[in-house]
Amino acid sequence: MRDDRFCASNCPFTRAIGTIGNKWKPIIINVIGTRTIRFGQLDSIVPHISRKVLAEQLKELEEDGLLERLAYKELPPRVEYKLSEKGLAFLPILENIKEWNCKYEVALTSKATDRVTYAK
Amino acid sequence: MRDDRFCASNCPFTRAIGTIGNKWKPIIINVIGTRTIRFGQLDSIVPHISRKVLAEQLKELEEDGLLERLAYKELPPRVEYKLSEKGLAFLPILENIKEWNCKYEVALTSKATDRVTYAK
DNA sequence: ATTTGTAGTTACCTGGCAGTAACTAGAATA
DNA sequence: TATTCTAGTTACTGCCAGGTAACTACAAAT
């Protein structure tokens, strides 16, 4: 899930991609945003994710310092998640991705199967 | 590789993650940058990638309009890749990720296995 | 005549990601 | 007494992403 070869790279950018470069983490970070949220809420808000994968992703995000986890000694259990300073600092980047996509996204008209070969 | 459920989402951010949210595409886009580059060069510069996966990723990036592909009618074949306007517009975002990582990356001291439970 | 060089594609195979279901604790509620 | 509620974890399983090796086309060099 986290790519160890990427995380062990001597390139800081590659390492960054090694930690946040998968499909779930940006989604989760975006969903959490600036609020405090419980596990069950995340599970119902994030579409198509299983509890197992959600738990794995949250654990990794916590290990990588993007997320803070508060567990209360209660029964039934209650656990709250919120972004750390590092996680919050990542939000504007996600915002930029949103804007970038809205600006440039277009319906896929031509597939790359139509690949053209240019004259020599 | 590309996540179809994500790409079919009605959330533009989710769709964006569906297209560029995997580990290879940001790396490839970053490696290409502002230059024009050939397939073989990419294959030797991008670490740990196989030609098969590289070809797949490039095709998807082209389909999604991030990449332009110029094939010359020569033998042996010559193909050049360069970022489109959309692809170039994504570079600053990668730059931000780099800076973000450099600012906040820390050695992993405590694992999440040390998870603390706070008093009720 | 054989080798080399390029940009892929194809067939084949395997490891690991991810889905599902079952299970936990213990208090509160019906 | 039995059910419910939460936040996971574990075991089992299936499928596909991704790796490897072989192959193509043809010209130019050896």
mmCIF file of C-alpha atoms (C1' of nucleotides) in Angstrom:
data_model
loop_
_atom_site.group_PDB
_atom_site.id
_atom_site.type_symbol
_atom_site.label_atom_id
_atom_site.label_comp_id
_atom_site.label_asym_id
_atom_site.label_seq_id
_atom_site.Cartn_x
_atom_site.Cartn_y
_atom_site.Cartn_z
ATOM 1 C CA MET A 1 0.000 0.000 0.000
ATOM 2 C CA ARG A 2 2.819 2.285 0.982
ATOM 3 C CA ASP A 3 5.657 1.684 -1.463
ATOM 4 C CA ASP A 4 8.816 0.880 0.457
ATOM 5 C CA ARG A 5 11.154 1.317 -2.473
ATOM 6 C CA PHE A 6 9.753 4.786 -3.041
ATOM 7 C CA CYS A 7 9.970 5.666 0.635
ATOM 8 C CA ALA A 8 13.616 4.585 0.666
ATOM 9 C CA SER A 9 14.507 6.752 -2.319
ATOM 10 C CA ASN A 10 17.025 9.546 -1.929
ATOM 11 C CA CYS A 11 14.684 11.827 -3.850
ATOM 12 C CA PRO A 12 12.326 13.713 -1.525
ATOM 13 C CA PHE A 13 9.647 13.901 -4.174
ATOM 14 C CA THR A 14 9.714 10.152 -4.741
ATOM 15 C CA ARG A 15 9.470 9.635 -1.004
ATOM 16 C CA ALA A 16 6.454 11.916 -0.853
ATOM 17 C CA ILE A 17 4.743 9.923 -3.577
ATOM 18 C CA GLY A 18 5.667 6.780 -1.680
ATOM 19 C CA THR A 19 3.609 7.942 1.279
ATOM 20 C CA ILE A 20 0.632 9.809 -0.187
ATOM 21 C CA GLY A 21 0.718 8.489 -3.753
ATOM 22 C CA ASN A 22 -2.200 6.120 -3.788
ATOM 23 C CA LYS A 23 -5.829 6.616 -4.501
ATOM 24 C CA TRP A 24 -7.227 6.432 -0.977
ATOM 25 C CA LYS A 25 -5.084 8.801 1.006
ATOM 26 C CA PRO A 26 -5.832 12.010 -0.869
ATOM 27 C CA ILE A 27 -9.516 11.124 -0.731
ATOM 28 C CA ILE A 28 -9.417 10.494 3.007
ATOM 29 C CA ILE A 29 -7.441 13.641 3.760
ATOM 30 C CA ASN A 30 -9.865 15.652 1.673
ATOM 31 C CA VAL A 31 -12.875 14.152 3.429
ATOM 32 C CA ILE A 32 -11.475 14.889 6.865
ATOM 33 C CA GLY A 33 -10.505 18.435 6.007
ATOM 34 C CA THR A 34 -10.504 20.686 9.036
ATOM 35 C CA ARG A 35 -12.965 18.704 11.126
ATOM 36 C CA THR A 36 -12.684 15.995 13.729
ATOM 37 C CA ILE A 37 -14.325 12.824 12.572
ATOM 38 C CA ARG A 38 -14.987 9.323 13.847
ATOM 39 C CA PHE A 39 -14.096 6.057 12.187
ATOM 40 C CA GLY A 40 -17.673 5.102 11.466
ATOM 41 C CA GLN A 41 -18.384 8.445 9.855
ATOM 42 C CA LEU A 42 -15.412 8.085 7.561
ATOM 43 C CA ASP A 43 -16.529 4.593 6.675
ATOM 44 C CA SER A 44 -19.931 5.841 5.587
ATOM 45 C CA ILE A 45 -18.741 9.014 3.863
ATOM 46 C CA VAL A 46 -15.837 7.655 1.827
ATOM 47 C CA PRO A 47 -17.435 5.778 -1.051
ATOM 48 C CA HIS A 48 -16.469 2.204 -1.945
ATOM 49 C CA ILE A 49 -13.930 1.741 0.833
ATOM 50 C CA SER A 50 -13.973 -1.286 3.126
ATOM 51 C CA ARG A 51 -13.432 -0.954 6.871
ATOM 52 C CA LYS A 52 -10.312 -3.051 6.574
ATOM 53 C CA VAL A 53 -8.677 -0.839 3.984
ATOM 54 C CA LEU A 54 -9.851 2.291 5.752
ATOM 55 C CA ALA A 55 -8.238 1.118 8.982
ATOM 56 C CA GLU A 56 -4.986 0.352 7.150
ATOM 57 C CA GLN A 57 -4.879 3.733 5.451
ATOM 58 C CA LEU A 58 -5.613 5.589 8.678
ATOM 59 C CA LYS A 59 -2.850 3.735 10.450
ATOM 60 C CA GLU A 60 -0.351 4.637 7.752
ATOM 61 C CA LEU A 61 -1.442 8.248 7.701
ATOM 62 C CA GLU A 62 -0.940 8.339 11.435
ATOM 63 C CA GLU A 63 2.500 6.739 11.147
ATOM 64 C CA ASP A 64 3.471 9.303 8.541
ATOM 65 C CA GLY A 65 2.398 12.130 10.811
ATOM 66 C CA LEU A 66 -0.511 13.408 8.753
ATOM 67 C CA LEU A 67 -3.166 12.348 11.175
ATOM 68 C CA GLU A 68 -3.868 12.452 14.889
ATOM 69 C CA ARG A 69 -5.871 9.733 16.537
ATOM 70 C CA LEU A 70 -7.724 10.167 19.803
ATOM 71 C CA ALA A 71 -9.104 7.027 21.378
ATOM 72 C CA TYR A 72 -11.450 7.344 24.322
ATOM 73 C CA LYS A 73 -11.694 4.645 26.944
ATOM 74 C CA GLU A 74 -15.361 4.029 26.452
ATOM 75 C CA LEU A 75 -17.650 1.242 25.569
ATOM 76 C CA PRO A 76 -18.687 1.076 22.841
ATOM 77 C CA PRO A 77 -15.337 2.512 21.713
ATOM 78 C CA ARG A 78 -14.971 5.995 20.333
ATOM 79 C CA VAL A 79 -12.065 7.125 18.235
ATOM 80 C CA GLU A 80 -11.653 10.513 16.648
ATOM 81 C CA TYR A 81 -9.372 11.469 13.822
ATOM 82 C CA LYS A 82 -8.138 14.879 12.779
ATOM 83 C CA LEU A 83 -5.390 16.177 10.569
ATOM 84 C CA SER A 84 -2.089 17.190 12.114
ATOM 85 C CA GLU A 85 -0.283 20.362 11.127
ATOM 86 C CA LYS A 86 1.391 18.405 8.355
ATOM 87 C CA GLY A 87 -1.924 17.039 7.189
ATOM 88 C CA LEU A 88 -3.548 20.458 7.244
ATOM 89 C CA ALA A 89 -0.652 21.828 5.217
ATOM 90 C CA PHE A 90 -1.491 19.320 2.551
ATOM 91 C CA LEU A 91 -5.063 20.565 2.082
ATOM 92 C CA PRO A 92 -4.154 23.528 -0.154
ATOM 93 C CA ILE A 93 -2.388 21.121 -2.484
ATOM 94 C CA LEU A 94 -5.562 19.095 -2.795
ATOM 95 C CA GLU A 95 -7.395 22.329 -3.443
ATOM 96 C CA ASN A 96 -4.994 23.052 -6.290
ATOM 97 C CA ILE A 97 -5.626 19.624 -7.757
ATOM 98 C CA LYS A 98 -9.340 20.289 -7.671
ATOM 99 C CA GLU A 99 -8.912 23.584 -9.504
ATOM 100 C CA TRP A 100 -6.511 22.067 -11.976
ATOM 101 C CA ASN A 101 -8.944 19.302 -12.785
ATOM 102 C CA CYS A 102 -11.917 21.631 -13.169
ATOM 103 C CA LYS A 103 -9.938 23.802 -15.517
ATOM 104 C CA TYR A 104 -8.546 21.103 -17.767
ATOM 105 C CA GLU A 105 -10.861 18.136 -17.508
ATOM 106 C CA VAL A 106 -12.532 17.335 -20.780
ATOM 107 C CA ALA A 107 -14.648 14.517 -22.041
ATOM 108 C CA LEU A 108 -12.447 11.864 -23.562
ATOM 109 C CA THR A 109 -13.137 12.310 -27.242
ATOM 110 C CA SER A 110 -10.270 10.523 -28.895
ATOM 111 C CA LYS A 111 -8.687 7.440 -27.447
ATOM 112 C CA ALA A 112 -4.979 6.911 -27.742
ATOM 113 C CA THR A 113 -5.763 3.978 -30.005
ATOM 114 C CA ASP A 114 -6.103 6.625 -32.701
ATOM 115 C CA ARG A 115 -2.406 7.321 -32.327
ATOM 116 C CA VAL A 116 -1.009 9.248 -35.208
ATOM 117 C CA THR A 117 2.381 8.770 -36.749
ATOM 118 C CA TYR A 118 3.981 11.914 -38.031
ATOM 119 C CA ALA A 119 5.969 12.120 -41.227
ATOM 120 C CA LYS A 120 9.671 11.535 -40.966
ATOM 121 C CA MET B 1 -4.446 1.252 -12.933
ATOM 122 C CA ARG B 2 -6.883 4.010 -13.618
ATOM 123 C CA ASP B 3 -9.803 3.584 -11.233
ATOM 124 C CA ASP B 4 -13.044 3.551 -13.202
ATOM 125 C CA ARG B 5 -15.301 4.014 -10.209
ATOM 126 C CA PHE B 6 -13.325 7.105 -9.259
ATOM 127 C CA CYS B 7 -13.373 8.454 -12.793
ATOM 128 C CA ALA B 8 -17.142 8.014 -12.913
ATOM 129 C CA SER B 9 -17.679 9.926 -9.672
ATOM 130 C CA ASN B 10 -19.676 13.120 -9.705
ATOM 131 C CA CYS B 11 -17.004 14.739 -7.549
ATOM 132 C CA PRO B 12 -14.335 16.452 -9.671
ATOM 133 C CA PHE B 13 -11.703 15.874 -7.037
ATOM 134 C CA THR B 14 -12.407 12.164 -6.927
ATOM 135 C CA ARG B 15 -12.215 12.054 -10.717
ATOM 136 C CA ALA B 16 -8.852 13.809 -10.604
ATOM 137 C CA ILE B 17 -7.537 11.225 -8.173
ATOM 138 C CA GLY B 18 -8.949 8.547 -10.431
ATOM 139 C CA THR B 19 -6.687 9.690 -13.242
ATOM 140 C CA ILE B 20 -3.471 10.836 -11.579
ATOM 141 C CA GLY B 21 -3.815 9.126 -8.191
ATOM 142 C CA ASN B 22 -1.332 6.334 -8.470
ATOM 143 C CA LYS B 23 2.325 6.146 -7.751
ATOM 144 C CA TRP B 24 3.698 6.130 -11.294
ATOM 145 C CA LYS B 25 2.008 9.056 -12.955
ATOM 146 C CA PRO B 26 3.278 11.841 -10.709
ATOM 147 C CA ILE B 27 6.766 10.368 -10.993
ATOM 148 C CA ILE B 28 6.602 10.211 -14.771
ATOM 149 C CA ILE B 29 5.194 13.714 -15.119
ATOM 150 C CA ASN B 30 7.901 15.017 -12.825
ATOM 151 C CA VAL B 31 10.642 13.258 -14.774
ATOM 152 C CA ILE B 32 9.426 14.620 -18.085
ATOM 153 C CA GLY B 33 9.047 18.169 -16.794
ATOM 154 C CA THR B 34 9.472 20.725 -19.529
ATOM 155 C CA ARG B 35 11.578 18.619 -21.841
ATOM 156 C CA THR B 36 10.878 16.354 -24.766
ATOM 157 C CA ILE B 37 11.946 12.827 -24.031
ATOM 158 C CA ARG B 38 12.034 9.439 -25.734
ATOM 159 C CA PHE B 39 10.571 6.192 -24.486
ATOM 160 C CA GLY B 40 13.925 4.557 -23.878
ATOM 161 C CA GLN B 41 15.177 7.523 -21.896
ATOM 162 C CA LEU B 42 12.144 7.390 -19.629
ATOM 163 C CA ASP B 43 12.655 3.682 -19.201
ATOM 164 C CA SER B 44 16.193 4.181 -17.980
ATOM 165 C CA ILE B 45 15.545 7.290 -15.876
ATOM 166 C CA VAL B 46 12.420 6.208 -14.000
ATOM 167 C CA PRO B 47 13.633 3.769 -11.366
ATOM 168 C CA HIS B 48 12.079 0.329 -10.915
ATOM 169 C CA ILE B 49 9.548 0.625 -13.717
ATOM 170 C CA SER B 50 9.115 -2.058 -16.356
ATOM 171 C CA ARG B 51 8.651 -1.200 -20.018
ATOM 172 C CA LYS B 52 5.228 -2.764 -19.947
ATOM 173 C CA VAL B 53 3.967 -0.613 -17.104
ATOM 174 C CA LEU B 54 5.680 2.461 -18.497
ATOM 175 C CA ALA B 55 3.927 1.960 -21.833
ATOM 176 C CA GLU B 56 0.579 1.536 -20.077
ATOM 177 C CA GLN B 57 1.012 4.659 -17.980
ATOM 178 C CA LEU B 58 2.095 6.734 -20.948
ATOM 179 C CA LYS B 59 -0.916 5.609 -22.927
ATOM 180 C CA GLU B 60 -3.260 6.577 -20.117
ATOM 181 C CA LEU B 61 -1.580 9.933 -19.625
ATOM 182 C CA GLU B 62 -2.010 10.551 -23.331
ATOM 183 C CA GLU B 63 -5.672 9.535 -23.198
ATOM 184 C CA ASP B 64 -6.230 11.879 -20.291
ATOM 185 C CA GLY B 65 -4.671 14.735 -22.208
ATOM 186 C CA LEU B 66 -1.610 15.247 -20.042
ATOM 187 C CA LEU B 67 0.863 14.058 -22.591
ATOM 188 C CA GLU B 68 1.616 14.497 -26.289
ATOM 189 C CA ARG B 69 3.149 11.694 -28.266
ATOM 190 C CA LEU B 70 5.093 12.208 -31.460
ATOM 191 C CA ALA B 71 5.951 9.122 -33.445
ATOM 192 C CA TYR B 72 8.351 9.388 -36.358
ATOM 193 C CA LYS B 73 8.151 7.030 -39.304
ATOM 194 C CA GLU B 74 11.645 5.717 -38.915
ATOM 195 C CA LEU B 75 13.393 2.487 -38.390
ATOM 196 C CA PRO B 76 14.381 1.818 -35.712
ATOM 197 C CA PRO B 77 11.320 3.657 -34.389
ATOM 198 C CA ARG B 78 11.550 6.954 -32.583
ATOM 199 C CA VAL B 79 8.849 8.310 -30.331
ATOM 200 C CA GLU B 80 8.976 11.502 -28.339
ATOM 201 C CA TYR B 81 6.846 12.486 -25.395
ATOM 202 C CA LYS B 82 6.218 15.894 -23.939
ATOM 203 C CA LEU B 83 3.685 17.358 -21.547
ATOM 204 C CA SER B 84 0.629 19.094 -22.932
ATOM 205 C CA GLU B 85 -0.630 22.399 -21.558
ATOM 206 C CA LYS B 86 -2.639 20.418 -19.019
ATOM 207 C CA GLY B 87 0.389 18.384 -18.053
ATOM 208 C CA LEU B 88 2.575 21.458 -17.712
ATOM 209 C CA ALA B 89 -0.080 23.048 -15.504
ATOM 210 C CA PHE B 90 0.293 20.118 -13.173
ATOM 211 C CA LEU B 91 4.023 20.685 -12.593
ATOM 212 C CA PRO B 92 3.598 23.470 -10.002
ATOM 213 C CA ILE B 93 1.427 21.134 -7.964
ATOM 214 C CA LEU B 94 4.207 18.568 -7.936
ATOM 215 C CA GLU B 95 6.560 21.354 -6.927
ATOM 216 C CA ASN B 96 4.291 22.116 -3.970
ATOM 217 C CA ILE B 97 4.301 18.476 -2.941
ATOM 218 C CA LYS B 98 8.093 18.519 -2.997
ATOM 219 C CA GLU B 99 8.215 21.581 -0.764
ATOM 220 C CA TRP B 100 5.551 20.209 1.530
ATOM 221 C CA ASN B 101 7.477 16.995 1.965
ATOM 222 C CA CYS B 102 10.787 18.717 2.608
ATOM 223 C CA LYS B 103 9.180 20.906 5.230
ATOM 224 C CA TYR B 104 7.322 18.227 7.145
ATOM 225 C CA GLU B 105 9.114 14.974 6.515
ATOM 226 C CA VAL B 106 10.592 13.502 9.650
ATOM 227 C CA ALA B 107 12.212 10.243 10.533
ATOM 228 C CA LEU B 108 9.603 7.786 11.716
ATOM 229 C CA THR B 109 10.312 7.609 15.404
ATOM 230 C CA SER B 110 7.140 6.168 16.846
ATOM 231 C CA LYS B 111 5.085 3.576 15.070
ATOM 232 C CA ALA B 112 1.322 3.654 15.348
ATOM 233 C CA THR B 113 1.609 0.387 17.251
ATOM 234 C CA ASP B 114 2.386 2.620 20.216
ATOM 235 C CA ARG B 115 -1.127 3.998 19.966
ATOM 236 C CA VAL B 116 -2.186 5.772 23.080
ATOM 237 C CA THR B 117 -5.618 5.697 24.575
ATOM 238 C CA TYR B 118 -6.646 8.896 26.260
ATOM 239 C CA ALA B 119 -8.592 9.055 29.497
ATOM 240 C CA LYS B 120 -12.331 9.251 29.169
ATOM 241 C "C1'" DA C 1 25.079 -13.226 -42.785
ATOM 242 C "C1'" DT C 2 24.542 -11.702 -38.338
ATOM 243 C "C1'" DT C 3 24.170 -8.294 -34.944
ATOM 244 C "C1'" DT C 4 22.330 -3.982 -33.155
ATOM 245 C "C1'" DG C 5 19.001 -0.599 -32.032
ATOM 246 C "C1'" DT C 6 13.927 1.182 -30.830
ATOM 247 C "C1'" DA C 7 9.311 1.061 -29.108
ATOM 248 C "C1'" DG C 8 6.381 -1.440 -28.035
ATOM 249 C "C1'" DT C 9 3.097 -5.865 -27.667
ATOM 250 C "C1'" DT C 10 1.909 -10.466 -26.202
ATOM 251 C "C1'" DA C 11 1.657 -14.625 -23.441
ATOM 252 C "C1'" DC C 12 2.369 -16.469 -19.155
ATOM 253 C "C1'" DC C 13 2.697 -16.612 -14.239
ATOM 254 C "C1'" DT C 14 2.788 -15.259 -9.444
ATOM 255 C "C1'" DG C 15 2.503 -12.269 -5.228
ATOM 256 C "C1'" DG C 16 -0.082 -9.428 -2.883
ATOM 257 C "C1'" DC C 17 -4.023 -6.032 -2.681
ATOM 258 C "C1'" DA C 18 -8.483 -5.982 -1.334
ATOM 259 C "C1'" DG C 19 -13.204 -7.876 -0.464
ATOM 260 C "C1'" DT C 20 -16.191 -10.640 2.821
ATOM 261 C "C1'" DA C 21 -17.603 -12.655 6.963
ATOM 262 C "C1'" DA C 22 -16.889 -13.706 11.553
ATOM 263 C "C1'" DC C 23 -15.371 -12.208 15.976
ATOM 264 C "C1'" DT C 24 -14.020 -9.147 20.151
ATOM 265 C "C1'" DA C 25 -15.249 -6.241 24.629
ATOM 266 C "C1'" DG C 26 -18.533 -4.545 27.768
ATOM 267 C "C1'" DA C 27 -22.102 -1.184 28.735
ATOM 268 C "C1'" DA C 28 -26.692 0.174 27.730
ATOM 269 C "C1'" DT C 29 -31.172 -0.634 26.135
ATOM 270 C "C1'" DA C 30 -35.427 -3.348 25.268
ATOM 271 C "C1'" DT D 1 -31.915 -12.498 28.261
ATOM 272 C "C1'" DA D 2 -30.794 -11.017 24.002
ATOM 273 C "C1'" DT D 3 -29.664 -7.414 21.057
ATOM 274 C "C1'" DT D 4 -27.146 -3.262 19.790
ATOM 275 C "C1'" DC D 5 -23.406 -0.235 19.259
ATOM 276 C "C1'" DT D 6 -18.239 0.879 17.959
ATOM 277 C "C1'" DA D 7 -13.693 0.246 16.110
ATOM 278 C "C1'" DG D 8 -11.285 -2.474 14.704
ATOM 279 C "C1'" DT D 9 -8.674 -7.415 13.758
ATOM 280 C "C1'" DT D 10 -8.239 -11.965 11.744
ATOM 281 C "C1'" DA D 11 -8.776 -15.661 8.539
ATOM 282 C "C1'" DC D 12 -10.007 -16.984 4.154
ATOM 283 C "C1'" DT D 13 -10.157 -16.250 -0.736
ATOM 284 C "C1'" DG D 14 -10.080 -14.432 -5.406
ATOM 285 C "C1'" DC D 15 -8.457 -11.617 -8.846
ATOM 286 C "C1'" DC D 16 -5.558 -8.679 -11.216
ATOM 287 C "C1'" DA D 17 -1.467 -5.552 -11.290
ATOM 288 C "C1'" DG D 18 2.832 -6.100 -12.625
ATOM 289 C "C1'" DG D 19 7.171 -8.748 -13.648
ATOM 290 C "C1'" DT D 20 9.743 -11.580 -17.171
ATOM 291 C "C1'" DA D 21 10.886 -13.284 -21.532
ATOM 292 C "C1'" DA D 22 10.123 -13.660 -26.214
ATOM 293 C "C1'" DC D 23 8.969 -11.443 -30.424
ATOM 294 C "C1'" DT D 24 8.198 -7.818 -34.251
ATOM 295 C "C1'" DA D 25 9.788 -4.639 -38.167
ATOM 296 C "C1'" DC D 26 13.447 -3.044 -40.937
ATOM 297 C "C1'" DA D 27 17.672 -0.388 -41.760
ATOM 298 C "C1'" DA D 28 22.325 0.224 -40.993
ATOM 299 C "C1'" DA D 29 26.550 -1.271 -39.438
ATOM 300 C "C1'" DT D 30 30.063 -5.146 -38.886
#
